[in-house]
CSV table of C-alpha atoms in Angstrom, one decimal:
chain,number,residue,atom,x,y,z
A,88,UNK,CA,-10.1,-25.1,-28.6
A,89,UNK,CA,-7.5,-22.4,-27.4
A,90,UNK,CA,-8.4,-21.0,-23.9
A,91,UNK,CA,-10.2,-17.7,-24.5
A,92,UNK,CA,-7.4,-15.8,-22.4
A,93,UNK,CA,-4.7,-16.7,-24.8
A,94,UNK,CA,-4.9,-14.2,-27.1
A,95,UNK,CA,-4.9,-11.5,-24.3
A,96,UNK,CA,-1.8,-12.8,-22.9
A,97,UNK,CA,-0.6,-12.5,-26.3
A,98,UNK,CA,-1.6,-9.1,-26.6
A,99,UNK,CA,-0.1,-8.4,-22.8
A,100,UNK,CA,3.1,-9.5,-24.1
A,101,UNK,CA,2.9,-7.1,-27.1
A,102,UNK,CA,1.9,-4.2,-25.2
A,103,UNK,CA,4.5,-4.5,-22.2
A,104,UNK,CA,7.2,-5.2,-25.0
A,105,UNK,CA,6.5,-2.4,-27.0
A,106,UNK,CA,6.5,0.2,-24.4
A,107,UNK,CA,9.6,-1.2,-23.1
A,108,UNK,CA,11.2,-1.5,-26.4
A,109,UNK,CA,10.4,2.3,-27.2
A,110,UNK,CA,11.7,3.6,-23.9
A,111,UNK,CA,14.9,1.7,-24.1
A,112,UNK,CA,15.5,2.6,-27.7
A,113,UNK,CA,14.7,6.6,-27.2
A,114,UNK,CA,17.2,6.3,-24.0
A,115,UNK,CA,20.3,4.9,-26.3
A,116,UNK,CA,19.3,7.2,-28.9
A,117,UNK,CA,18.5,10.1,-27.1
A,118,UNK,CA,22.0,10.5,-25.1
A,119,UNK,CA,20.9,12.5,-22.1
A,120,UNK,CA,23.2,15.3,-21.4
A,121,UNK,CA,21.9,16.8,-18.1
A,122,UNK,CA,22.8,20.3,-17.0
A,123,UNK,CA,21.7,21.8,-13.9
A,124,UNK,CA,19.2,24.2,-15.5
A,125,UNK,CA,17.8,21.2,-17.4
A,126,UNK,CA,17.4,19.0,-14.4
A,127,UNK,CA,15.6,21.7,-12.7
A,128,UNK,CA,11.8,21.7,-12.2
A,129,UNK,CA,9.7,23.6,-15.0
A,130,UNK,CA,8.6,26.4,-13.5
A,131,UNK,CA,7.9,29.3,-16.6
A,132,UNK,CA,11.5,30.7,-16.0
A,133,UNK,CA,11.4,31.2,-12.3
A,134,UNK,CA,13.2,29.9,-9.7
A,135,UNK,CA,10.9,26.8,-8.2
A,136,UNK,CA,9.8,27.5,-4.6
A,137,UNK,CA,9.8,24.1,-2.4
A,138,UNK,CA,9.1,20.7,-3.9
A,139,UNK,CA,5.8,19.3,-5.1
A,140,UNK,CA,5.7,16.7,-2.3
A,141,UNK,CA,3.2,19.1,-0.4
A,142,UNK,CA,-0.2,18.6,0.8
A,143,UNK,CA,-3.2,18.9,-1.5
A,144,UNK,CA,-7.0,19.5,-1.4
A,145,UNK,CA,-8.8,16.6,0.6
A,146,UNK,CA,-11.7,17.0,-2.2
A,147,UNK,CA,-9.7,15.0,-4.3
A,148,UNK,CA,-9.8,12.1,-1.6
A,149,UNK,CA,-13.4,12.6,-1.2
A,150,UNK,CA,-14.4,12.2,-4.9
A,151,UNK,CA,-12.2,9.2,-4.7
A,152,UNK,CA,-14.3,7.6,-1.9
A,153,UNK,CA,-17.6,8.3,-3.5
A,154,UNK,CA,-16.5,6.9,-6.7
A,155,UNK,CA,-15.2,3.5,-5.1
A,156,UNK,CA,-18.9,3.0,-3.2
A,157,UNK,CA,-20.6,3.9,-6.2
A,158,UNK,CA,-18.7,2.0,-8.8
A,159,UNK,CA,-19.0,-1.2,-6.8
A,160,UNK,CA,-23.1,-0.7,-6.9
A,161,UNK,CA,-22.5,-0.2,-10.7
A,162,UNK,CA,-20.7,-3.2,-11.1
A,163,UNK,CA,-23.7,-5.0,-9.1
A,164,UNK,CA,-26.1,-3.6,-12.0
A,165,UNK,CA,-23.9,-5.6,-14.6
A,166,UNK,CA,-25.1,-9.2,-13.5
A,167,UNK,CA,-28.5,-7.8,-12.7
A,168,UNK,CA,-29.1,-6.2,-16.1
A,169,UNK,CA,-28.1,-9.5,-17.9
A,170,UNK,CA,-30.6,-11.9,-16.4
A,171,UNK,CA,-33.4,-9.1,-16.6
A,172,UNK,CA,-35.7,-10.9,-18.7
A,173,UNK,CA,-35.8,-13.8,-16.4
A,174,UNK,CA,-36.5,-11.6,-13.3
A,175,UNK,CA,-39.5,-9.3,-14.7
A,176,UNK,CA,-41.4,-6.9,-12.6
A,177,UNK,CA,-39.7,-8.9,-9.6
A,178,UNK,CA,-36.3,-7.6,-10.5
A,179,UNK,CA,-37.5,-4.4,-11.3
A,180,UNK,CA,-38.8,-3.8,-7.7
A,181,UNK,CA,-35.7,-5.2,-6.4
A,182,UNK,CA,-33.5,-3.0,-8.2
A,183,UNK,CA,-36.0,0.4,-7.3
A,184,UNK,CA,-35.4,-0.6,-3.6
A,185,UNK,CA,-31.4,-1.0,-4.4
A,186,UNK,CA,-31.5,2.4,-6.0
A,187,UNK,CA,-33.3,4.3,-3.8
A,188,UNK,CA,-31.0,3.2,-0.6
A,189,UNK,CA,-28.2,4.2,-3.1
A,190,UNK,CA,-29.8,7.2,-4.0
A,191,UNK,CA,-30.3,8.0,-0.2
A,192,UNK,CA,-26.6,8.0,0.4
A,193,UNK,CA,-25.7,9.8,-2.7
A,194,UNK,CA,-28.2,12.6,-1.8
A,195,UNK,CA,-26.4,12.6,1.6
A,196,UNK,CA,-23.2,13.0,0.0
A,197,UNK,CA,-24.7,15.9,-2.2
A,198,UNK,CA,-26.2,17.7,0.7
A,199,UNK,CA,-23.2,17.8,3.0
A,200,UNK,CA,-21.4,19.3,0.2
A,201,UNK,CA,-19.0,16.2,-0.8
A,202,UNK,CA,-19.8,17.1,-4.2
A,203,UNK,CA,-19.4,20.8,-4.4
A,204,UNK,CA,-16.3,21.8,-5.9
B,22,UNK,CA,0.3,-28.8,-38.2
B,23,UNK,CA,-2.1,-29.4,-35.3
B,24,UNK,CA,-5.1,-27.4,-34.9
B,25,UNK,CA,-4.3,-25.9,-31.7
B,26,UNK,CA,-1.0,-24.6,-33.0
B,27,UNK,CA,-3.2,-23.2,-36.0
B,28,UNK,CA,-5.5,-21.4,-33.7
B,29,UNK,CA,-2.6,-20.2,-32.0
B,30,UNK,CA,-1.0,-18.7,-35.2
B,31,UNK,CA,-4.2,-17.4,-36.2
B,32,UNK,CA,-4.7,-15.4,-32.7
B,33,UNK,CA,-1.0,-14.1,-32.9
B,34,UNK,CA,-1.6,-12.8,-36.5
B,35,UNK,CA,-5.2,-11.0,-35.3
B,36,UNK,CA,-3.4,-9.4,-32.5
B,37,UNK,CA,-0.4,-8.5,-34.6
B,38,UNK,CA,-2.7,-7.0,-37.2
B,39,UNK,CA,-4.7,-5.3,-34.6
B,40,UNK,CA,-1.9,-3.5,-32.6
B,41,UNK,CA,-0.1,-2.3,-35.8
B,42,UNK,CA,-3.3,-1.2,-37.2
B,43,UNK,CA,-3.9,1.0,-34.1
B,44,UNK,CA,-0.4,2.2,-34.4
B,45,UNK,CA,-1.1,3.2,-37.9
B,46,UNK,CA,-4.4,5.1,-37.2
B,47,UNK,CA,-2.7,6.7,-34.1
B,48,UNK,CA,-0.2,8.1,-36.0
B,49,UNK,CA,-2.3,9.3,-38.9
B,50,UNK,CA,-4.8,10.6,-36.1
B,51,UNK,CA,-2.4,13.2,-35.1
B,52,UNK,CA,-2.0,14.3,-38.6
B,53,UNK,CA,-5.7,14.7,-39.5
B,54,UNK,CA,-6.3,16.1,-36.3
B,55,UNK,CA,-4.0,18.7,-37.1
B,56,UNK,CA,-5.0,19.4,-40.5
B,57,UNK,CA,-8.6,19.5,-39.7
B,58,UNK,CA,-8.0,21.8,-36.9
B,59,UNK,CA,-6.0,24.0,-39.2
B,60,UNK,CA,-8.8,24.0,-41.6
B,61,UNK,CA,-11.4,24.8,-39.0
B,62,UNK,CA,-9.1,27.9,-38.2
B,63,UNK,CA,-8.3,29.0,-41.5
B,64,UNK,CA,-4.7,27.8,-41.6
B,65,UNK,CA,-3.1,25.0,-43.5
B,66,UNK,CA,-1.4,22.8,-41.2
B,67,UNK,CA,1.4,20.6,-41.9
B,68,UNK,CA,1.5,19.9,-45.6
B,69,UNK,CA,5.0,19.9,-46.5
B,70,UNK,CA,6.5,16.4,-45.8
B,71,UNK,CA,5.0,14.6,-48.4
B,72,UNK,CA,1.9,15.2,-50.6
B,73,UNK,CA,-0.6,16.6,-48.3
B,74,UNK,CA,1.5,16.3,-45.3
B,75,UNK,CA,1.2,12.4,-45.3
B,76,UNK,CA,4.8,11.5,-44.1
B,77,UNK,CA,4.3,14.0,-41.3
B,78,UNK,CA,3.7,11.3,-38.5
B,79,UNK,CA,6.6,9.3,-39.5
B,80,UNK,CA,8.9,12.6,-39.3
B,81,UNK,CA,7.6,13.3,-35.8
B,82,UNK,CA,8.2,9.8,-34.9
B,83,UNK,CA,11.5,9.9,-35.9
B,84,UNK,CA,12.5,13.0,-34.4
B,85,UNK,CA,10.9,12.1,-31.0
B,86,UNK,CA,13.3,8.8,-31.0
B,87,UNK,CA,16.2,11.2,-31.2
B,88,UNK,CA,15.3,13.7,-28.9
B,89,UNK,CA,17.4,14.3,-25.7
B,90,UNK,CA,15.5,12.6,-23.1
B,91,UNK,CA,16.0,14.0,-19.4
B,92,UNK,CA,14.3,13.1,-16.3
B,93,UNK,CA,14.3,16.1,-13.8
B,94,UNK,CA,16.2,16.1,-10.7
B,95,UNK,CA,13.8,15.8,-7.9
B,96,UNK,CA,11.8,13.1,-9.7
B,97,UNK,CA,10.9,9.8,-8.5
B,98,UNK,CA,13.1,7.8,-11.2
B,99,UNK,CA,11.2,4.2,-11.4
B,100,UNK,CA,8.0,5.7,-11.3
B,101,UNK,CA,8.8,8.4,-13.8
B,102,UNK,CA,10.1,5.8,-16.3
B,103,UNK,CA,7.0,3.3,-15.4
B,104,UNK,CA,4.3,5.8,-15.9
B,105,UNK,CA,4.3,6.0,-19.9
B,106,UNK,CA,4.7,2.3,-20.2
B,107,UNK,CA,1.6,1.7,-17.6
B,108,UNK,CA,-0.6,4.1,-19.5
B,109,UNK,CA,0.2,2.8,-23.0
B,110,UNK,CA,-0.1,-0.9,-22.1
B,111,UNK,CA,-3.5,-0.4,-20.4
B,112,UNK,CA,-4.7,1.3,-23.2
B,113,UNK,CA,-3.4,-1.4,-25.8
B,114,UNK,CA,-5.0,-4.1,-23.5
B,115,UNK,CA,-8.4,-2.8,-23.5
B,116,UNK,CA,-8.8,-3.2,-27.4
B,117,UNK,CA,-9.0,-6.9,-26.6
B,118,UNK,CA,-12.6,-7.2,-26.8
B,119,UNK,CA,-13.5,-4.7,-29.5
B,120,UNK,CA,-14.9,-6.5,-32.3
B,121,UNK,CA,-13.7,-4.8,-35.8
B,122,UNK,CA,-16.1,-6.3,-37.9
B,123,UNK,CA,-17.9,-9.6,-38.7
B,124,UNK,CA,-16.3,-12.9,-39.7
B,125,UNK,CA,-13.7,-12.5,-42.4
B,126,UNK,CA,-12.9,-15.5,-44.9
B,127,UNK,CA,-9.2,-15.7,-45.8
B,128,UNK,CA,-8.9,-15.7,-49.6
B,129,UNK,CA,-7.6,-18.7,-51.2
B,130,UNK,CA,-4.4,-16.9,-52.3
B,131,UNK,CA,-1.7,-19.4,-53.3
B,132,UNK,CA,1.0,-18.3,-51.3
B,133,UNK,CA,-0.7,-18.6,-48.1
B,134,UNK,CA,-0.2,-21.9,-46.3
B,135,UNK,CA,-3.3,-24.4,-46.9
B,136,UNK,CA,-5.0,-24.5,-43.4
B,137,UNK,CA,-5.2,-20.7,-43.8
B,138,UNK,CA,-7.0,-20.4,-47.3
B,139,UNK,CA,-10.7,-20.0,-46.8
B,140,UNK,CA,-10.5,-20.1,-43.3
B,141,UNK,CA,-13.0,-18.1,-41.2
B,142,UNK,CA,-11.1,-15.8,-38.9
B,143,UNK,CA,-13.2,-13.5,-35.9
B,144,UNK,CA,-12.2,-9.7,-36.1
B,145,UNK,CA,-11.6,-9.7,-32.5
B,146,UNK,CA,-8.7,-10.6,-30.2
B,147,UNK,CA,-10.6,-12.4,-27.5
B,148,UNK,CA,-14.3,-13.1,-27.2
B,149,UNK,CA,-14.6,-13.1,-23.5
B,150,UNK,CA,-17.7,-14.1,-21.6
B,151,UNK,CA,-17.6,-10.8,-19.2
B,152,UNK,CA,-16.7,-8.7,-22.1
B,153,UNK,CA,-17.7,-5.4,-21.2
B,154,UNK,CA,-16.9,-6.2,-17.4
B,155,UNK,CA,-13.4,-6.5,-18.7
B,156,UNK,CA,-13.2,-3.3,-20.0
B,157,UNK,CA,-14.9,-1.7,-17.2
B,158,UNK,CA,-11.8,-3.1,-15.3
B,159,UNK,CA,-9.4,-2.2,-17.8
B,160,UNK,CA,-10.2,1.6,-17.8
B,161,UNK,CA,-10.1,2.0,-14.2
B,162,UNK,CA,-6.5,1.0,-14.5
B,163,UNK,CA,-5.8,3.6,-17.3
B,164,UNK,CA,-5.9,6.3,-14.3
B,165,UNK,CA,-2.6,4.7,-12.9
B,166,UNK,CA,-0.6,5.8,-15.7
B,167,UNK,CA,-1.8,9.6,-15.5
B,168,UNK,CA,-1.4,9.7,-11.5
B,169,UNK,CA,1.9,8.1,-11.4
B,170,UNK,CA,3.1,10.6,-14.1
B,171,UNK,CA,1.9,13.5,-12.5
B,172,UNK,CA,3.0,12.5,-8.9
B,173,UNK,CA,6.6,11.4,-9.8
B,174,UNK,CA,7.5,14.5,-11.9
B,175,UNK,CA,7.5,16.3,-8.8
B,176,UNK,CA,6.4,19.2,-10.4
B,177,UNK,CA,3.3,21.4,-9.0
B,178,UNK,CA,1.7,21.6,-12.5
B,179,UNK,CA,2.1,18.1,-13.0
B,180,UNK,CA,0.9,17.0,-9.5
B,181,UNK,CA,-2.3,19.1,-10.0
B,182,UNK,CA,-2.9,17.8,-13.4
B,183,UNK,CA,-2.6,14.4,-12.4
B,184,UNK,CA,-4.7,14.6,-9.4
B,185,UNK,CA,-7.2,16.8,-11.9
B,186,UNK,CA,-7.1,14.0,-14.0
B,187,UNK,CA,-7.8,11.3,-11.7
B,188,UNK,CA,-10.8,13.0,-10.2
B,189,UNK,CA,-12.2,14.0,-13.6
B,190,UNK,CA,-11.7,10.1,-14.8
B,191,UNK,CA,-13.3,8.6,-11.6
B,192,UNK,CA,-16.4,10.9,-12.2
B,193,UNK,CA,-17.1,10.1,-15.6
B,194,UNK,CA,-16.2,6.8,-15.6
B,195,UNK,CA,-19.4,6.0,-13.4
B,196,UNK,CA,-21.4,7.9,-16.0
B,197,UNK,CA,-19.7,5.8,-18.4
B,198,UNK,CA,-20.2,2.5,-16.8
B,199,UNK,CA,-24.1,3.3,-16.1
B,200,UNK,CA,-24.5,4.5,-19.8
B,201,UNK,CA,-23.6,0.5,-20.7
B,202,UNK,CA,-26.5,-0.6,-18.3
B,203,UNK,CA,-29.4,0.0,-20.8
B,204,UNK,CA,-27.5,-1.6,-23.6
B,205,UNK,CA,-26.9,-4.8,-21.7
B,206,UNK,CA,-30.8,-4.6,-20.5
B,207,UNK,CA,-31.8,-4.4,-24.4
B,208,UNK,CA,-29.7,-7.4,-25.4
B,209,UNK,CA,-28.8,-9.4,-22.5
B,210,UNK,CA,-25.4,-10.0,-23.2
B,211,UNK,CA,-21.9,-8.8,-22.2
B,212,UNK,CA,-20.2,-9.9,-25.4
B,213,UNK,CA,-19.6,-7.4,-28.1
B,214,UNK,CA,-20.5,-9.7,-31.1
B,215,UNK,CA,-23.8,-10.5,-29.6
B,216,UNK,CA,-24.7,-6.9,-29.0
B,217,UNK,CA,-23.8,-5.9,-32.4
B,218,UNK,CA,-25.8,-8.8,-33.7
B,219,UNK,CA,-28.9,-7.6,-31.8
B,220,UNK,CA,-28.9,-4.3,-33.9
B,221,UNK,CA,-29.1,-6.0,-37.1
B,222,UNK,CA,-31.7,-5.1,-39.8
B,223,UNK,CA,-32.8,-1.4,-40.4
B,224,UNK,CA,-30.7,1.2,-39.0
B,225,UNK,CA,-33.5,2.4,-36.5
B,226,UNK,CA,-32.7,-1.0,-34.5
B,227,UNK,CA,-29.4,0.8,-33.4
B,228,UNK,CA,-29.1,1.3,-29.9
B,229,UNK,CA,-28.5,5.1,-30.2
B,230,UNK,CA,-32.0,5.1,-31.4
B,231,UNK,CA,-33.6,2.5,-28.7
B,232,UNK,CA,-31.5,4.0,-25.8
B,233,UNK,CA,-30.8,7.5,-26.9
B,234,UNK,CA,-30.3,9.1,-23.5
B,235,UNK,CA,-28.1,6.4,-22.6
B,236,UNK,CA,-26.2,7.3,-26.2
B,237,UNK,CA,-25.8,10.6,-25.0
B,238,UNK,CA,-24.6,10.1,-21.5
B,239,UNK,CA,-21.7,7.7,-23.3
B,240,UNK,CA,-20.9,10.5,-25.8
B,241,UNK,CA,-20.0,13.2,-22.9
B,242,UNK,CA,-18.7,10.6,-20.7
B,243,UNK,CA,-16.5,8.9,-23.3
B,244,UNK,CA,-15.3,12.3,-24.3
B,245,UNK,CA,-14.4,13.3,-20.7
B,246,UNK,CA,-12.8,9.7,-20.1
B,247,UNK,CA,-10.5,10.4,-23.1
B,248,UNK,CA,-9.5,13.6,-21.8
B,249,UNK,CA,-10.5,15.0,-25.1
B,250,UNK,CA,-11.5,18.9,-25.3
B,251,UNK,CA,-13.9,20.3,-23.7
B,252,UNK,CA,-12.9,18.0,-20.9
B,253,UNK,CA,-9.0,18.5,-21.4
B,254,UNK,CA,-8.6,19.8,-17.8
B,255,UNK,CA,-5.6,17.6,-16.9
B,256,UNK,CA,-3.5,19.5,-19.6
B,257,UNK,CA,-5.0,22.8,-19.5
B,258,UNK,CA,-2.4,24.7,-21.1
B,259,UNK,CA,-3.7,28.2,-20.0
B,260,UNK,CA,-3.3,27.2,-16.2
B,261,UNK,CA,-1.1,24.1,-16.0
B,262,UNK,CA,1.6,24.3,-18.7
B,263,UNK,CA,0.9,20.7,-19.9
B,264,UNK,CA,-0.5,19.2,-16.8
B,265,UNK,CA,0.6,15.4,-16.0
B,266,UNK,CA,3.2,15.5,-18.9
B,267,UNK,CA,4.8,18.9,-18.4
B,268,UNK,CA,8.1,17.4,-17.4
B,269,UNK,CA,8.0,14.6,-20.2
B,270,UNK,CA,10.2,14.7,-23.4
B,271,UNK,CA,11.1,12.4,-26.3
B,272,UNK,CA,9.6,9.1,-26.6
B,273,UNK,CA,8.3,8.8,-23.0
B,274,UNK,CA,6.1,11.7,-24.1
B,275,UNK,CA,5.2,10.4,-27.2
B,276,UNK,CA,3.8,7.1,-25.1
B,277,UNK,CA,1.6,9.4,-23.0
B,278,UNK,CA,0.1,10.8,-26.4
B,279,UNK,CA,-0.1,7.5,-27.8
B,280,UNK,CA,-2.2,6.3,-25.0
B,281,UNK,CA,-4.6,9.1,-25.1
B,282,UNK,CA,-5.1,8.7,-28.7
B,283,UNK,CA,-5.4,4.7,-28.3
B,284,UNK,CA,-8.1,5.4,-25.6
B,285,UNK,CA,-9.8,7.8,-28.1
B,286,UNK,CA,-10.0,4.9,-30.6
B,287,UNK,CA,-11.1,2.4,-28.2
B,288,UNK,CA,-13.8,4.5,-27.2
B,289,UNK,CA,-14.8,5.3,-30.7
B,290,UNK,CA,-14.8,1.9,-31.8
B,291,UNK,CA,-16.9,0.8,-28.5
B,292,UNK,CA,-19.4,3.4,-29.1
B,293,UNK,CA,-19.7,2.2,-32.6
B,294,UNK,CA,-20.2,-1.5,-31.6
B,295,UNK,CA,-22.6,-0.7,-28.6
B,296,UNK,CA,-24.6,2.1,-29.9
B,297,UNK,CA,-24.0,2.7,-33.8
B,298,UNK,CA,-24.6,-1.1,-34.9
B,299,UNK,CA,-21.0,-1.8,-35.2
B,300,UNK,CA,-20.5,-3.5,-38.8
B,301,UNK,CA,-24.3,-3.4,-39.7
B,302,UNK,CA,-25.0,-1.3,-42.6
B,303,UNK,CA,-28.3,-0.5,-41.0
B,304,UNK,CA,-29.7,-1.3,-44.6
B,305,UNK,CA,-31.0,-4.9,-44.6
B,306,UNK,CA,-31.2,-5.2,-48.5
B,307,UNK,CA,-27.3,-5.2,-48.5
B,308,UNK,CA,-25.7,-8.4,-47.4
B,309,UNK,CA,-23.8,-7.2,-44.1
B,310,UNK,CA,-20.8,-9.8,-44.9
B,311,UNK,CA,-20.3,-10.0,-48.6
B,312,UNK,CA,-17.0,-10.4,-50.4
B,313,UNK,CA,-15.1,-12.2,-47.5
B,314,UNK,CA,-16.8,-10.0,-44.9
B,315,UNK,CA,-14.8,-6.7,-46.0
B,316,UNK,CA,-18.1,-4.8,-46.3
B,317,UNK,CA,-18.8,-5.2,-42.7
B,318,UNK,CA,-15.0,-4.2,-41.8
B,319,UNK,CA,-15.2,-1.2,-44.1
B,320,UNK,CA,-18.7,0.0,-42.6
B,321,UNK,CA,-17.2,-0.4,-39.2
B,322,UNK,CA,-14.3,1.7,-40.2
B,323,UNK,CA,-16.1,4.4,-41.8
B,324,UNK,CA,-18.3,4.5,-38.7
B,325,UNK,CA,-15.3,4.9,-36.5
B,326,UNK,CA,-13.8,7.4,-38.6
B,327,UNK,CA,-16.7,9.5,-38.1
B,328,UNK,CA,-16.6,9.2,-34.6
B,329,UNK,CA,-13.0,10.3,-34.5
B,330,UNK,CA,-13.7,13.3,-36.8
B,331,UNK,CA,-16.6,14.1,-34.3
B,332,UNK,CA,-13.7,14.5,-31.5
B,333,UNK,CA,-11.8,16.6,-33.7
B,334,UNK,CA,-14.7,18.8,-34.6
B,335,UNK,CA,-15.5,19.0,-30.7
B,336,UNK,CA,-11.9,20.4,-29.9
B,337,UNK,CA,-12.1,22.8,-32.8
B,338,UNK,CA,-15.4,24.5,-31.7
B,339,UNK,CA,-15.7,24.1,-28.0
B,340,UNK,CA,-13.9,26.0,-25.4
B,341,UNK,CA,-12.9,24.1,-22.0
B,342,UNK,CA,-15.0,23.7,-19.2
B,343,UNK,CA,-14.1,25.2,-15.6
B,344,UNK,CA,-13.0,22.4,-13.3
B,345,UNK,CA,-16.0,23.1,-10.9
B,346,UNK,CA,-18.5,22.9,-13.5
B,347,UNK,CA,-16.7,20.0,-14.8
B,348,UNK,CA,-17.3,18.1,-11.6
B,349,UNK,CA,-20.9,19.5,-11.1
B,350,UNK,CA,-21.7,18.3,-14.5
B,351,UNK,CA,-20.4,14.8,-13.8
B,352,UNK,CA,-21.9,14.4,-10.5
B,353,UNK,CA,-25.0,16.4,-10.4
B,354,UNK,CA,-26.2,15.9,-14.1
B,355,UNK,CA,-24.8,12.8,-15.9
B,356,UNK,CA,-24.9,10.2,-13.0
B,357,UNK,CA,-28.3,10.8,-11.8
B,358,UNK,CA,-29.5,11.2,-15.5
B,359,UNK,CA,-27.7,7.6,-16.5
B,360,UNK,CA,-28.9,6.0,-13.1
B,361,UNK,CA,-32.8,7.0,-13.6
B,362,UNK,CA,-32.8,6.1,-17.5
B,363,UNK,CA,-31.6,2.6,-16.1
B,364,UNK,CA,-34.6,2.5,-14.4
B,365,UNK,CA,-37.0,3.6,-17.1
B,366,UNK,CA,-35.3,1.2,-19.5
B,367,UNK,CA,-35.9,-1.5,-16.9
B,368,UNK,CA,-39.7,-0.7,-16.3
B,369,UNK,CA,-40.3,-0.4,-20.0
B,370,UNK,CA,-38.9,-3.9,-20.7
B,371,UNK,CA,-40.9,-5.4,-17.7
B,372,UNK,CA,-44.1,-3.8,-19.2
B,373,UNK,CA,-43.4,-4.9,-22.9
B,374,UNK,CA,-42.3,-8.4,-21.8
């Protein structure tokens, strides 16, 4: 019996090999001939002002933080859902308590405006 | 030949067929999408390369291979080259647990080696115990390719496109993950073959009818996760030129496009497996795996084609969301709806038990 992860390894080798092959071949066939105008940043025909290594809105960071918090909790729901038939009403009440706590945090984030764009 | 080597060859064959099949489906998706959109807008679309434009994807591919590839002067070169590779590799990796039909019996053709004749092959790369969790992990990794592409370009449009994309994919991934939980509750399994087997019988046993709200959440979140219209904010042409792939050219651009389409195909195939009955025809008087199991495969393929057509149809019909509306909808509508529906499903199941 083949270990179940071996096919995934084969797939990984294929996926990485395919990406590397395509990039190398197109590099060899494409023959880059850069000029100053070509190498410039695309800015709709205007000279670009500054670089893109600048500050950006903190909202993106906030969304990512909330995502990480809630995503871990979502991952916690999976094993619970898997054995739910054995848990019955006990599992339901436990999950209700968990979701209420989670919902409290979510409501807090909502009310302080972390979800407003 | 030892059984282990036989099994290894069988799995390598399945991987080869699935990946090449995906590449073919991807290339024809680009053609069919352009033609469908064209017909919706009373145009003809590309119809000059071969009959009905059938050779257009190959022409595009060859053209892209020979296009000059350049890297902007201010770009972060290693990340710029790595980004499309990461995007396409994670897209291909996430197809590993999708089932493409029931068990297939290899016909006893004379040219095949003896051990392969009559062998029963599962049309799935890996039947993992953790099934859906694997996909949950990999769909998060897919964001890296896009963010790296956006940041490494050193272009303001690309940077904003990449950041928007990451925030959007994070927001909708949560709803996507939550929409799978009712399905797991109903079938008590992470493995896709078991989830499909749980939907056998008449078509009203399909999960899209059993847990209808979860299916709706999946449709919306899946569309957003694949960055398709009306959620194609990362590359909103009218505001961001082309978003995260503004500076990409040649085959690296094609790899980013390929990642997007492969993700779309995975989301369609997964939706079919989890909600639309997979390879079940939904009509129990038809044998689901007749004729070497090909009936199951074609049923599955037809459903996926329908799902993909739905995506093209959306693109031809709907205007794009505004970014603040998108975030509002994701966080303040989809996530609460999905969470409440999990509790409703659990309550109903406990009451029925």
